[in-house]
Amino acid sequence: MDQGIGDRFQQETKYQRGKLPAGHLDWSKKPDRYKVYPRAKKIKLEPPQREGGTPFWKTIERRRSCRAFGERPLSREALSQLLWASQGVTKTDKDFELRAAPSAGALYPIETYLAALNVDGIEPGLYHYDVRPHELELLKPGDFRESAACAALDQDFMAEAGAVFIWAAMFERTKWKYKQRAYRYIYLDTGQIAQNLALAAVSLGLGSCQIGALYDDEVNALLDIDGDEESVVYMTAVGMLQE
Ligand SMILES: Cc1cc2nc3c(=O)[nH]c(=O)nc-3n(C[C@H](O)[C@H](O)[C@H](O)COP(=O)(O)O)c2cc1C
């Protein structure tokens, strides 16, 4: 059978008994766990709620991909809740923050960016989520409805969303420990985050759709990330349900 790069990747990154990769962790080279834009305007988000929402089993049952959104804006409170539920800090252990979604080796390779398209009280634009203080950092103000949809393989419905979550991987954070197998973990990590977001959206009475079909370098260009050390992996559009 003709072996493509995906087939080779799957084979060559297997763990096999007795053949585990040797090596030690070079702690002097451990990458930073957080990316921060120190000069960006900061938007403090509402404290997340720990109670309420749709009951869990109903939430699971009601999750569907939603590709048509209502016109009303998302609330700031809902946006805050979605960011926390997908990537927020849920526990601090000594000086180490653990997040809402699990991550291989607790290395947290994923950065969250947000295209705020129609959010009450949030200026439209591109933002980065600063995890520890639970703040948004404004990267570029502007109307990104069309560019977000175009970069997602021209999926026009995205322009009607309230916000588009864009997850980018900083590969070295996980490669530092897991070498080439890190790519498996990074994609799995992103799926965990996206599922948390999808369920949180249902719990808040919102709709969401995962987006894997995207022009990687077009999204990277929007975010001003290099596509090499850091690259988009996945996105999710979230918005109000149609009335
Ligand atoms: C990895 C992944 C990528 C996806 N990419 C897209 C996408 O680009 N556009 C889209 O409309 N739906 C996308 N979806 C949603 C699937 O089409 C959807 O989950 C599937 O049809 C099952 O429907 P349900 O989510 O309503 O249960 C994606 C789902 C996953 C898990």
mmCIF file of C-alpha atoms and ligand atoms in Angstrom:
data_model
loop_
_atom_site.group_PDB
_atom_site.id
_atom_site.type_symbol
_atom_site.label_atom_id
_atom_site.label_comp_id
_atom_site.label_asym_id
_atom_site.label_seq_id
_atom_site.Cartn_x
_atom_site.Cartn_y
_atom_site.Cartn_z
ATOM 1 C CA MET A 1 0.000 0.000 0.000
ATOM 2 C CA ASP A 2 1.227 3.486 -0.829
ATOM 3 C CA GLN A 3 2.286 5.166 2.415
ATOM 4 C CA GLY A 4 1.434 8.827 2.775
ATOM 5 C CA ILE A 5 2.869 11.100 5.411
ATOM 6 C CA GLY A 6 -0.094 10.429 7.732
ATOM 7 C CA ASP A 7 0.407 6.664 7.542
ATOM 8 C CA ARG A 8 4.113 7.026 8.256
ATOM 9 C CA PHE A 9 3.421 9.414 11.132
ATOM 10 C CA GLN A 10 1.019 6.943 12.711
ATOM 11 C CA GLN A 11 3.531 4.097 12.450
ATOM 12 C CA GLU A 12 6.628 6.031 13.436
ATOM 13 C CA THR A 13 5.127 7.627 16.536
ATOM 14 C CA LYS A 14 3.868 4.376 18.074
ATOM 15 C CA TYR A 15 5.077 3.452 21.525
ATOM 16 C CA GLN A 16 6.338 -0.131 21.408
ATOM 17 C CA ARG A 17 7.230 -2.232 24.418
ATOM 18 C CA GLY A 18 10.993 -2.406 24.910
ATOM 19 C CA LYS A 19 11.603 0.343 22.353
ATOM 20 C CA LEU A 20 10.562 3.463 24.199
ATOM 21 C CA PRO A 21 12.612 6.491 23.213
ATOM 22 C CA ALA A 22 15.506 7.131 25.578
ATOM 23 C CA GLY A 23 16.574 10.539 26.779
ATOM 24 C CA HIS A 24 16.227 12.923 29.670
ATOM 25 C CA LEU A 25 14.273 16.117 30.109
ATOM 26 C CA ASP A 26 16.403 19.214 29.749
ATOM 27 C CA TRP A 27 14.726 21.493 32.291
ATOM 28 C CA SER A 28 16.841 24.431 31.171
ATOM 29 C CA LYS A 29 15.017 24.266 27.829
ATOM 30 C CA LYS A 30 11.465 23.863 29.140
ATOM 31 C CA PRO A 31 9.340 26.339 27.162
ATOM 32 C CA ASP A 32 7.195 28.939 28.940
ATOM 33 C CA ARG A 33 3.685 27.720 29.653
ATOM 34 C CA TYR A 34 2.006 31.029 28.952
ATOM 35 C CA LYS A 35 1.971 33.477 26.114
ATOM 36 C CA VAL A 36 1.162 37.044 27.061
ATOM 37 C CA TYR A 37 0.911 40.229 24.998
ATOM 38 C CA PRO A 38 2.179 42.771 27.561
ATOM 39 C CA ARG A 39 1.413 45.858 25.474
ATOM 40 C CA ALA A 40 -2.127 44.850 24.483
ATOM 41 C CA LYS A 41 -5.210 46.531 25.926
ATOM 42 C CA LYS A 42 -6.598 44.172 28.617
ATOM 43 C CA ILE A 43 -10.259 43.394 29.122
ATOM 44 C CA LYS A 44 -11.018 41.927 32.518
ATOM 45 C CA LEU A 45 -13.675 39.221 32.219
ATOM 46 C CA GLU A 46 -16.527 38.502 34.609
ATOM 47 C CA PRO A 47 -15.713 35.835 37.206
ATOM 48 C CA PRO A 48 -16.904 32.421 35.947
ATOM 49 C CA GLN A 49 -19.915 30.749 37.545
ATOM 50 C CA ARG A 50 -19.538 27.367 39.211
ATOM 51 C CA GLU A 51 -23.231 26.611 39.456
ATOM 52 C CA GLY A 52 -26.291 26.508 37.239
ATOM 53 C CA GLY A 53 -26.566 25.603 33.574
ATOM 54 C CA THR A 54 -28.412 22.783 31.858
ATOM 55 C CA PRO A 55 -28.162 19.444 33.705
ATOM 56 C CA PHE A 56 -25.250 17.337 32.490
ATOM 57 C CA TRP A 57 -27.057 14.474 30.730
ATOM 58 C CA LYS A 58 -29.381 16.894 28.940
ATOM 59 C CA THR A 59 -26.324 18.856 27.888
ATOM 60 C CA ILE A 60 -24.768 15.764 26.331
ATOM 61 C CA GLU A 61 -28.003 14.869 24.583
ATOM 62 C CA ARG A 62 -28.565 18.370 23.205
ATOM 63 C CA ARG A 63 -25.107 18.938 21.756
ATOM 64 C CA ARG A 64 -25.387 19.254 17.979
ATOM 65 C CA SER A 65 -23.301 21.193 15.484
ATOM 66 C CA CYS A 66 -25.114 24.462 14.882
ATOM 67 C CA ARG A 67 -24.603 26.239 11.556
ATOM 68 C CA ALA A 68 -27.220 28.984 11.763
ATOM 69 C CA PHE A 69 -27.095 31.575 14.515
ATOM 70 C CA GLY A 70 -29.523 34.170 15.832
ATOM 71 C CA GLU A 71 -28.857 37.889 15.411
ATOM 72 C CA ARG A 72 -28.679 38.834 19.085
ATOM 73 C CA PRO A 73 -25.171 39.331 20.473
ATOM 74 C CA LEU A 74 -23.464 36.944 22.860
ATOM 75 C CA SER A 75 -23.270 38.322 26.376
ATOM 76 C CA ARG A 76 -19.934 39.086 28.008
ATOM 77 C CA GLU A 77 -20.866 36.745 30.842
ATOM 78 C CA ALA A 78 -21.418 33.876 28.397
ATOM 79 C CA LEU A 79 -18.118 34.593 26.663
ATOM 80 C CA SER A 80 -16.312 34.607 29.983
ATOM 81 C CA GLN A 81 -17.926 31.312 30.932
ATOM 82 C CA LEU A 82 -16.970 29.699 27.602
ATOM 83 C CA LEU A 83 -13.335 30.779 27.907
ATOM 84 C CA TRP A 84 -13.126 29.484 31.448
ATOM 85 C CA ALA A 85 -14.885 26.199 30.646
ATOM 86 C CA SER A 86 -12.555 25.507 27.736
ATOM 87 C CA GLN A 87 -9.169 26.728 28.988
ATOM 88 C CA GLY A 88 -9.591 28.479 32.331
ATOM 89 C CA VAL A 89 -7.794 27.694 35.575
ATOM 90 C CA THR A 90 -9.804 25.316 37.770
ATOM 91 C CA LYS A 91 -7.200 24.496 40.407
ATOM 92 C CA THR A 92 -3.905 25.919 41.611
ATOM 93 C CA ASP A 93 -1.513 23.407 43.088
ATOM 94 C CA LYS A 94 1.448 25.145 44.738
ATOM 95 C CA ASP A 95 2.508 27.510 41.912
ATOM 96 C CA PHE A 96 1.055 25.372 39.139
ATOM 97 C CA GLU A 97 -2.283 26.033 37.466
ATOM 98 C CA LEU A 98 -4.424 23.152 36.250
ATOM 99 C CA ARG A 99 -7.011 23.881 33.581
ATOM 100 C CA ALA A 100 -10.582 22.958 32.718
ATOM 101 C CA ALA A 101 -9.447 20.535 29.997
ATOM 102 C CA PRO A 102 -6.782 17.863 30.485
ATOM 103 C CA SER A 103 -3.440 18.172 28.735
ATOM 104 C CA ALA A 104 -0.744 15.558 28.108
ATOM 105 C CA GLY A 105 1.942 16.019 30.750
ATOM 106 C CA ALA A 106 0.119 19.178 31.926
ATOM 107 C CA LEU A 107 2.135 21.012 29.287
ATOM 108 C CA TYR A 108 -0.787 23.043 27.882
ATOM 109 C CA PRO A 109 0.431 23.649 24.327
ATOM 110 C CA ILE A 110 -2.737 25.402 23.135
ATOM 111 C CA GLU A 111 -3.239 29.151 23.024
ATOM 112 C CA THR A 112 -6.765 30.515 22.658
ATOM 113 C CA TYR A 113 -7.482 33.384 20.293
ATOM 114 C CA LEU A 114 -10.903 34.833 19.807
ATOM 115 C CA ALA A 115 -12.544 36.671 16.940
ATOM 116 C CA ALA A 116 -15.225 38.698 18.716
ATOM 117 C CA LEU A 117 -17.801 39.258 15.987
ATOM 118 C CA ASN A 118 -20.981 40.113 17.871
ATOM 119 C CA VAL A 119 -20.488 40.248 21.642
ATOM 120 C CA ASP A 120 -22.333 42.717 23.853
ATOM 121 C CA GLY A 121 -19.869 45.122 25.472
ATOM 122 C CA ILE A 122 -16.789 43.773 23.670
ATOM 123 C CA GLU A 123 -15.352 45.771 20.792
ATOM 124 C CA PRO A 124 -15.269 43.651 17.608
ATOM 125 C CA GLY A 125 -11.760 42.421 16.921
ATOM 126 C CA LEU A 126 -9.167 39.738 17.413
ATOM 127 C CA TYR A 127 -8.152 38.895 20.950
ATOM 128 C CA HIS A 128 -5.859 36.547 22.835
ATOM 129 C CA TYR A 129 -7.015 34.894 26.067
ATOM 130 C CA ASP A 130 -4.624 35.480 28.944
ATOM 131 C CA VAL A 131 -5.414 32.452 31.079
ATOM 132 C CA ARG A 132 -4.166 33.290 34.579
ATOM 133 C CA PRO A 133 -5.844 36.678 35.094
ATOM 134 C CA HIS A 134 -8.850 35.557 32.983
ATOM 135 C CA GLU A 135 -8.513 38.532 30.637
ATOM 136 C CA LEU A 136 -8.757 39.202 26.944
ATOM 137 C CA GLU A 137 -5.919 41.004 25.208
ATOM 138 C CA LEU A 138 -6.903 43.061 22.200
ATOM 139 C CA LEU A 139 -4.634 42.239 19.266
ATOM 140 C CA LYS A 140 -6.472 43.985 16.418
ATOM 141 C CA PRO A 141 -9.761 45.870 16.525
ATOM 142 C CA GLY A 142 -12.026 45.473 13.509
ATOM 143 C CA ASP A 143 -14.751 43.500 11.796
ATOM 144 C CA PHE A 144 -13.421 39.975 11.222
ATOM 145 C CA ARG A 145 -16.713 38.366 10.159
ATOM 146 C CA GLU A 146 -15.713 37.924 6.537
ATOM 147 C CA SER A 147 -12.063 37.080 7.095
ATOM 148 C CA ALA A 148 -12.902 34.441 9.722
ATOM 149 C CA ALA A 149 -15.365 32.759 7.349
ATOM 150 C CA CYS A 150 -12.964 32.980 4.379
ATOM 151 C CA ALA A 151 -10.075 31.486 6.351
ATOM 152 C CA ALA A 152 -12.375 28.601 7.317
ATOM 153 C CA LEU A 153 -12.667 27.359 3.749
ATOM 154 C CA ASP A 154 -15.355 29.956 3.002
ATOM 155 C CA GLN A 155 -17.854 28.526 5.465
ATOM 156 C CA ASP A 156 -20.141 31.545 5.313
ATOM 157 C CA PHE A 157 -22.278 30.681 8.332
ATOM 158 C CA MET A 158 -19.349 31.576 10.572
ATOM 159 C CA ALA A 159 -19.818 35.265 9.825
ATOM 160 C CA GLU A 160 -23.123 35.111 11.745
ATOM 161 C CA ALA A 161 -21.503 33.705 14.909
ATOM 162 C CA GLY A 162 -21.074 35.783 18.040
ATOM 163 C CA ALA A 163 -17.476 34.669 18.433
ATOM 164 C CA VAL A 164 -15.006 32.299 16.841
ATOM 165 C CA PHE A 165 -12.573 30.499 19.123
ATOM 166 C CA ILE A 166 -9.272 29.803 17.395
ATOM 167 C CA TRP A 167 -6.862 27.349 18.990
ATOM 168 C CA ALA A 168 -3.210 27.448 18.034
ATOM 169 C CA ALA A 169 -0.522 25.052 19.208
ATOM 170 C CA MET A 170 2.881 26.109 20.487
ATOM 171 C CA PHE A 171 4.407 22.791 19.489
ATOM 172 C CA GLU A 172 7.650 22.985 21.462
ATOM 173 C CA ARG A 173 5.779 22.986 24.790
ATOM 174 C CA THR A 174 4.797 19.360 24.222
ATOM 175 C CA LYS A 175 7.681 18.320 21.945
ATOM 176 C CA TRP A 176 10.082 19.250 24.735
ATOM 177 C CA LYS A 177 8.937 16.087 26.512
ATOM 178 C CA TYR A 178 7.295 13.841 23.946
ATOM 179 C CA LYS A 179 9.313 14.587 20.777
ATOM 180 C CA GLN A 180 7.445 13.602 17.591
ATOM 181 C CA ARG A 181 4.702 11.797 19.510
ATOM 182 C CA ALA A 182 3.776 15.234 20.803
ATOM 183 C CA TYR A 183 1.783 15.895 17.654
ATOM 184 C CA ARG A 184 -0.676 13.176 18.587
ATOM 185 C CA TYR A 185 -1.083 14.664 22.036
ATOM 186 C CA ILE A 186 -1.442 18.217 20.775
ATOM 187 C CA TYR A 187 -4.354 17.270 18.526
ATOM 188 C CA LEU A 188 -5.927 15.241 21.320
ATOM 189 C CA ASP A 189 -5.503 18.154 23.742
ATOM 190 C CA THR A 190 -7.291 20.433 21.298
ATOM 191 C CA GLY A 191 -10.199 18.033 21.003
ATOM 192 C CA GLN A 192 -10.607 18.048 24.783
ATOM 193 C CA ILE A 193 -10.749 21.826 24.814
ATOM 194 C CA ALA A 194 -13.232 21.961 21.956
ATOM 195 C CA GLN A 195 -15.544 19.433 23.559
ATOM 196 C CA ASN A 196 -15.577 21.411 26.795
ATOM 197 C CA LEU A 197 -16.538 24.471 24.798
ATOM 198 C CA ALA A 198 -19.272 22.638 22.885
ATOM 199 C CA LEU A 199 -20.836 21.337 26.099
ATOM 200 C CA ALA A 200 -20.505 24.692 27.861
ATOM 201 C CA ALA A 201 -22.284 26.315 24.912
ATOM 202 C CA VAL A 202 -25.212 23.898 25.237
ATOM 203 C CA SER A 203 -25.313 24.440 28.977
ATOM 204 C CA LEU A 204 -25.652 28.200 28.357
ATOM 205 C CA GLY A 205 -28.359 27.722 25.708
ATOM 206 C CA LEU A 206 -26.003 28.609 22.837
ATOM 207 C CA GLY A 207 -25.059 26.874 19.598
ATOM 208 C CA SER A 208 -21.580 25.947 18.397
ATOM 209 C CA CYS A 209 -19.852 24.241 15.522
ATOM 210 C CA GLN A 210 -16.354 22.792 15.463
ATOM 211 C CA ILE A 211 -14.263 23.845 12.493
ATOM 212 C CA GLY A 212 -11.430 21.655 11.252
ATOM 213 C CA ALA A 213 -11.705 22.778 7.619
ATOM 214 C CA LEU A 214 -9.511 25.841 7.486
ATOM 215 C CA TYR A 215 -6.746 27.389 5.429
ATOM 216 C CA ASP A 216 -4.014 27.074 8.044
ATOM 217 C CA ASP A 217 -1.771 29.848 6.804
ATOM 218 C CA GLU A 218 -4.653 32.258 6.270
ATOM 219 C CA VAL A 219 -5.696 31.829 9.886
ATOM 220 C CA ASN A 220 -2.064 32.093 11.016
ATOM 221 C CA ALA A 221 -1.687 35.325 9.055
ATOM 222 C CA LEU A 222 -4.785 36.772 10.748
ATOM 223 C CA LEU A 223 -3.236 36.009 14.136
ATOM 224 C CA ASP A 224 0.284 37.083 13.132
ATOM 225 C CA ILE A 225 1.708 33.712 14.160
ATOM 226 C CA ASP A 226 4.401 32.017 12.095
ATOM 227 C CA GLY A 227 2.719 28.675 11.307
ATOM 228 C CA ASP A 228 5.924 26.914 12.292
ATOM 229 C CA GLU A 229 6.626 27.351 16.010
ATOM 230 C CA GLU A 230 2.946 28.145 16.497
ATOM 231 C CA SER A 231 0.061 27.230 14.222
ATOM 232 C CA VAL A 232 -3.705 27.074 14.215
ATOM 233 C CA VAL A 233 -5.098 23.598 14.857
ATOM 234 C CA TYR A 234 -8.843 23.979 15.278
ATOM 235 C CA MET A 235 -11.630 26.521 15.632
ATOM 236 C CA THR A 236 -15.173 26.689 16.954
ATOM 237 C CA ALA A 237 -17.901 29.161 16.046
ATOM 238 C CA VAL A 238 -20.345 30.000 18.864
ATOM 239 C CA GLY A 239 -23.503 32.052 18.729
ATOM 240 C CA MET A 240 -27.066 32.531 19.865
ATOM 241 C CA LEU A 241 -29.630 29.968 18.804
ATOM 242 C CA GLN A 242 -32.141 31.151 16.235
ATOM 243 C CA GLU A 243 -35.468 32.206 17.747
HETATM 244 C C1 LIG B 1 -12.481 17.376 13.913
HETATM 245 C C2 LIG B 1 -13.799 17.951 13.453
HETATM 246 C C3 LIG B 1 -13.801 18.892 12.442
HETATM 247 C C4 LIG B 1 -15.015 19.444 12.015
HETATM 248 N N1 LIG B 1 -14.990 20.430 11.070
HETATM 249 C C5 LIG B 1 -16.154 20.992 10.670
HETATM 250 C C6 LIG B 1 -16.145 22.058 9.739
HETATM 251 O O1 LIG B 1 -15.111 22.534 9.287
HETATM 252 N N2 LIG B 1 -17.351 22.569 9.375
HETATM 253 C C7 LIG B 1 -18.543 22.101 9.860
HETATM 254 O O2 LIG B 1 -19.577 22.625 9.487
HETATM 255 N N3 LIG B 1 -18.569 21.080 10.769
HETATM 256 C C8 LIG B 1 -17.408 20.535 11.196
HETATM 257 N N4 LIG B 1 -17.418 19.547 12.137
HETATM 258 C C9 LIG B 1 -18.709 19.082 12.711
HETATM 259 C C10 LIG B 1 -19.126 17.721 12.159
HETATM 260 O O3 LIG B 1 -19.533 17.832 10.824
HETATM 261 C C11 LIG B 1 -20.271 17.185 13.053
HETATM 262 O O4 LIG B 1 -19.776 16.982 14.360
HETATM 263 C C12 LIG B 1 -20.869 15.886 12.524
HETATM 264 O O5 LIG B 1 -21.531 16.096 11.306
HETATM 265 C C13 LIG B 1 -21.820 15.234 13.528
HETATM 266 O O6 LIG B 1 -22.903 16.107 13.842
HETATM 267 P P1 LIG B 1 -23.184 16.671 15.312
HETATM 268 O O7 LIG B 1 -21.972 17.447 15.751
HETATM 269 O O8 LIG B 1 -24.385 17.565 15.159
HETATM 270 O O9 LIG B 1 -23.438 15.526 16.209
HETATM 271 C C14 LIG B 1 -16.234 19.012 12.590
HETATM 272 C C15 LIG B 1 -16.203 18.069 13.633
HETATM 273 C C16 LIG B 1 -14.993 17.576 14.084
HETATM 274 C C17 LIG B 1 -14.992 16.611 15.244
#
